């Protein structure tokens, strides 16, 4: 539980590369973000103005950590846990794509918009898979009927 909660809150989840005249990047997690812009690295801990975007992008990450706890307590199946894990990684991709499309459609300067290359970093999901593989859940004994 500690590993999954730690990764859900502090593990990197989204990496964005801006290919303009320079190589700029942006790395984001639920509680922090780091970026390289104009030859400087900026590290920011979550601020109140970031909270909306963090909830939009990463709200399913703690749900996956909780689902892993439920899986090891025998209250859910492996398949449901894996589906929540996949959904938590796809949420980043879907929301980021929608935000980019809306920005492009609504902008009067479509020719000048820099479309970034971005993608989720599935560290949380991959660590969850490794944990599920290396340590199977305890067998649940059912009382006789």
Tab-separated table of C-alpha atoms in Angstrom:
chain	number	residue	atom	x	y	z
A	1	UNK	CA	0.000	0.000	0.000
A	2	UNK	CA	2.824	2.389	0.874
A	3	UNK	CA	4.637	1.823	-2.439
A	4	UNK	CA	1.525	2.352	-4.541
A	5	UNK	CA	0.403	5.451	-2.619
A	6	UNK	CA	3.904	6.912	-2.793
A	7	UNK	CA	4.061	6.339	-6.561
A	8	UNK	CA	0.533	7.637	-7.125
A	9	UNK	CA	1.352	10.929	-5.408
A	10	UNK	CA	5.028	11.412	-6.229
A	11	UNK	CA	5.718	9.273	-9.292
A	12	UNK	CA	6.032	10.982	-12.683
A	13	UNK	CA	2.944	10.581	-14.827
A	14	UNK	CA	3.164	12.842	-17.881
A	15	UNK	CA	6.101	13.797	-20.063
A	16	UNK	CA	5.759	16.495	-22.684
A	17	UNK	CA	8.333	17.557	-25.272
A	18	UNK	CA	8.061	20.838	-27.162
A	19	UNK	CA	9.931	20.715	-30.447
A	20	UNK	CA	10.485	24.312	-31.372
A	21	UNK	CA	13.764	26.062	-31.983
A	22	UNK	CA	15.005	24.459	-28.769
A	23	UNK	CA	14.397	21.196	-26.953
A	24	UNK	CA	12.052	22.014	-24.057
A	25	UNK	CA	10.303	19.490	-21.844
A	26	UNK	CA	7.802	19.280	-19.019
A	27	UNK	CA	7.485	16.443	-16.479
A	28	UNK	CA	4.419	16.299	-14.259
A	29	UNK	CA	3.213	14.272	-11.287
A	30	UNK	CA	0.282	14.718	-8.900
A	31	UNK	CA	2.267	16.750	-6.392
A	32	UNK	CA	5.068	18.358	-8.401
A	33	UNK	CA	6.201	19.334	-11.850
A	34	UNK	CA	9.544	20.053	-13.443
A	35	UNK	CA	10.262	21.731	-16.743
A	36	UNK	CA	13.177	22.802	-18.854
A	37	UNK	CA	12.385	26.064	-20.562
A	38	UNK	CA	14.689	28.812	-21.826
A	39	UNK	CA	17.842	27.037	-20.619
A	40	UNK	CA	16.599	26.754	-17.040
A	41	UNK	CA	15.070	23.943	-15.011
A	42	UNK	CA	11.997	24.905	-12.997
A	43	UNK	CA	10.662	22.668	-10.222
A	44	UNK	CA	7.294	23.478	-8.697
A	45	UNK	CA	5.433	21.791	-5.868
A	46	UNK	CA	1.668	21.719	-6.349
A	47	UNK	CA	0.126	25.110	-5.969
A	48	UNK	CA	-3.601	25.880	-5.676
A	49	UNK	CA	-3.807	27.046	-9.305
A	50	UNK	CA	-2.470	23.651	-10.458
A	51	UNK	CA	-5.066	21.670	-8.497
A	52	UNK	CA	-7.728	21.665	-11.225
A	53	UNK	CA	-5.392	20.367	-13.909
A	54	UNK	CA	-3.929	17.785	-11.533
A	55	UNK	CA	-7.394	16.456	-10.703
A	56	UNK	CA	-8.348	16.368	-14.391
A	57	UNK	CA	-5.214	14.486	-15.402
A	58	UNK	CA	-4.414	12.246	-12.463
A	59	UNK	CA	-7.551	11.596	-10.390
A	60	UNK	CA	-7.541	7.857	-11.178
A	61	UNK	CA	-3.988	7.261	-9.929
A	62	UNK	CA	-4.972	7.140	-6.229
A	63	UNK	CA	-7.958	5.013	-7.223
A	64	UNK	CA	-5.565	2.455	-8.723
A	65	UNK	CA	-3.495	2.450	-5.514
A	66	UNK	CA	-6.699	1.861	-3.522
A	67	UNK	CA	-7.757	-0.862	-5.966
A	68	UNK	CA	-4.440	-2.639	-5.388
A	69	UNK	CA	-5.150	-2.616	-1.643
A	70	UNK	CA	-8.617	-4.043	-2.309
A	71	UNK	CA	-7.073	-6.736	-4.523
A	72	UNK	CA	-4.708	-7.845	-1.779
A	73	UNK	CA	-7.565	-7.845	0.739
A	74	UNK	CA	-9.529	-10.166	-1.540
A	75	UNK	CA	-12.329	-7.700	-2.244
A	76	UNK	CA	-11.837	-7.412	-6.016
A	77	UNK	CA	-10.505	-9.418	-8.927
A	78	UNK	CA	-7.213	-9.183	-10.738
A	79	UNK	CA	-8.974	-8.179	-13.961
A	80	UNK	CA	-10.810	-5.279	-12.311
A	81	UNK	CA	-7.552	-4.099	-10.780
A	82	UNK	CA	-5.805	-4.213	-14.155
A	83	UNK	CA	-8.678	-2.337	-15.817
A	84	UNK	CA	-8.460	0.457	-13.241
A	85	UNK	CA	-4.689	0.590	-13.809
A	86	UNK	CA	-5.098	0.899	-17.577
A	87	UNK	CA	-7.805	3.541	-17.113
A	88	UNK	CA	-5.546	5.526	-14.789
A	89	UNK	CA	-2.857	5.674	-17.480
A	90	UNK	CA	-5.271	6.333	-20.348
A	91	UNK	CA	-6.886	9.202	-18.450
A	92	UNK	CA	-3.701	11.229	-18.877
A	93	UNK	CA	-3.591	10.580	-22.604
A	94	UNK	CA	-7.290	11.241	-23.265
A	95	UNK	CA	-7.505	14.460	-21.250
A	96	UNK	CA	-4.267	15.824	-22.702
A	97	UNK	CA	-5.421	15.069	-26.256
A	98	UNK	CA	-8.771	16.753	-25.633
A	99	UNK	CA	-7.107	19.838	-24.158
A	100	UNK	CA	-4.750	20.097	-27.142
A	101	UNK	CA	-7.596	19.735	-29.649
A	102	UNK	CA	-9.757	22.321	-27.872
A	103	UNK	CA	-6.838	24.744	-27.703
A	104	UNK	CA	-6.166	24.292	-31.413
A	105	UNK	CA	-9.833	24.672	-32.419
A	106	UNK	CA	-10.493	27.744	-30.284
A	107	UNK	CA	-7.273	29.572	-31.078
A	108	UNK	CA	-7.328	32.311	-33.712
A	109	UNK	CA	-3.606	31.659	-34.294
A	110	UNK	CA	-3.759	28.010	-35.385
A	111	UNK	CA	-0.685	28.292	-37.569
A	112	UNK	CA	1.453	29.480	-34.650
A	113	UNK	CA	0.410	26.874	-32.083
A	114	UNK	CA	3.167	24.535	-31.073
A	115	UNK	CA	1.697	21.030	-30.805
A	116	UNK	CA	3.685	19.140	-28.178
A	117	UNK	CA	4.599	15.477	-28.126
A	118	UNK	CA	3.317	13.990	-24.909
A	119	UNK	CA	2.593	10.705	-23.285
A	120	UNK	CA	1.915	9.056	-19.982
A	121	UNK	CA	4.721	7.537	-17.982
A	122	UNK	CA	3.173	4.258	-16.763
A	123	UNK	CA	5.469	3.804	-13.752
A	124	UNK	CA	2.565	3.275	-11.343
A	125	UNK	CA	0.907	0.680	-13.578
A	126	UNK	CA	4.148	-1.187	-14.285
A	127	UNK	CA	5.127	-1.330	-10.610
A	128	UNK	CA	1.614	-2.564	-9.851
A	129	UNK	CA	2.035	-5.335	-12.433
A	130	UNK	CA	5.408	-6.316	-10.973
A	131	UNK	CA	3.965	-6.437	-7.466
A	132	UNK	CA	1.034	-8.552	-8.662
A	133	UNK	CA	3.409	-10.935	-10.442
A	134	UNK	CA	6.003	-11.294	-7.675
A	135	UNK	CA	3.635	-11.401	-4.723
A	136	UNK	CA	0.312	-13.107	-5.372
A	137	UNK	CA	-2.564	-12.183	-3.074
A	138	UNK	CA	-3.146	-14.356	-0.033
A	139	UNK	CA	-5.576	-17.198	-0.454
A	140	UNK	CA	-8.942	-16.403	1.032
A	141	UNK	CA	-10.382	-19.268	2.963
A	142	UNK	CA	-14.111	-19.633	2.701
A	143	UNK	CA	-15.957	-21.062	5.661
A	144	UNK	CA	-17.771	-24.328	5.121
A	145	UNK	CA	-21.357	-24.009	4.099
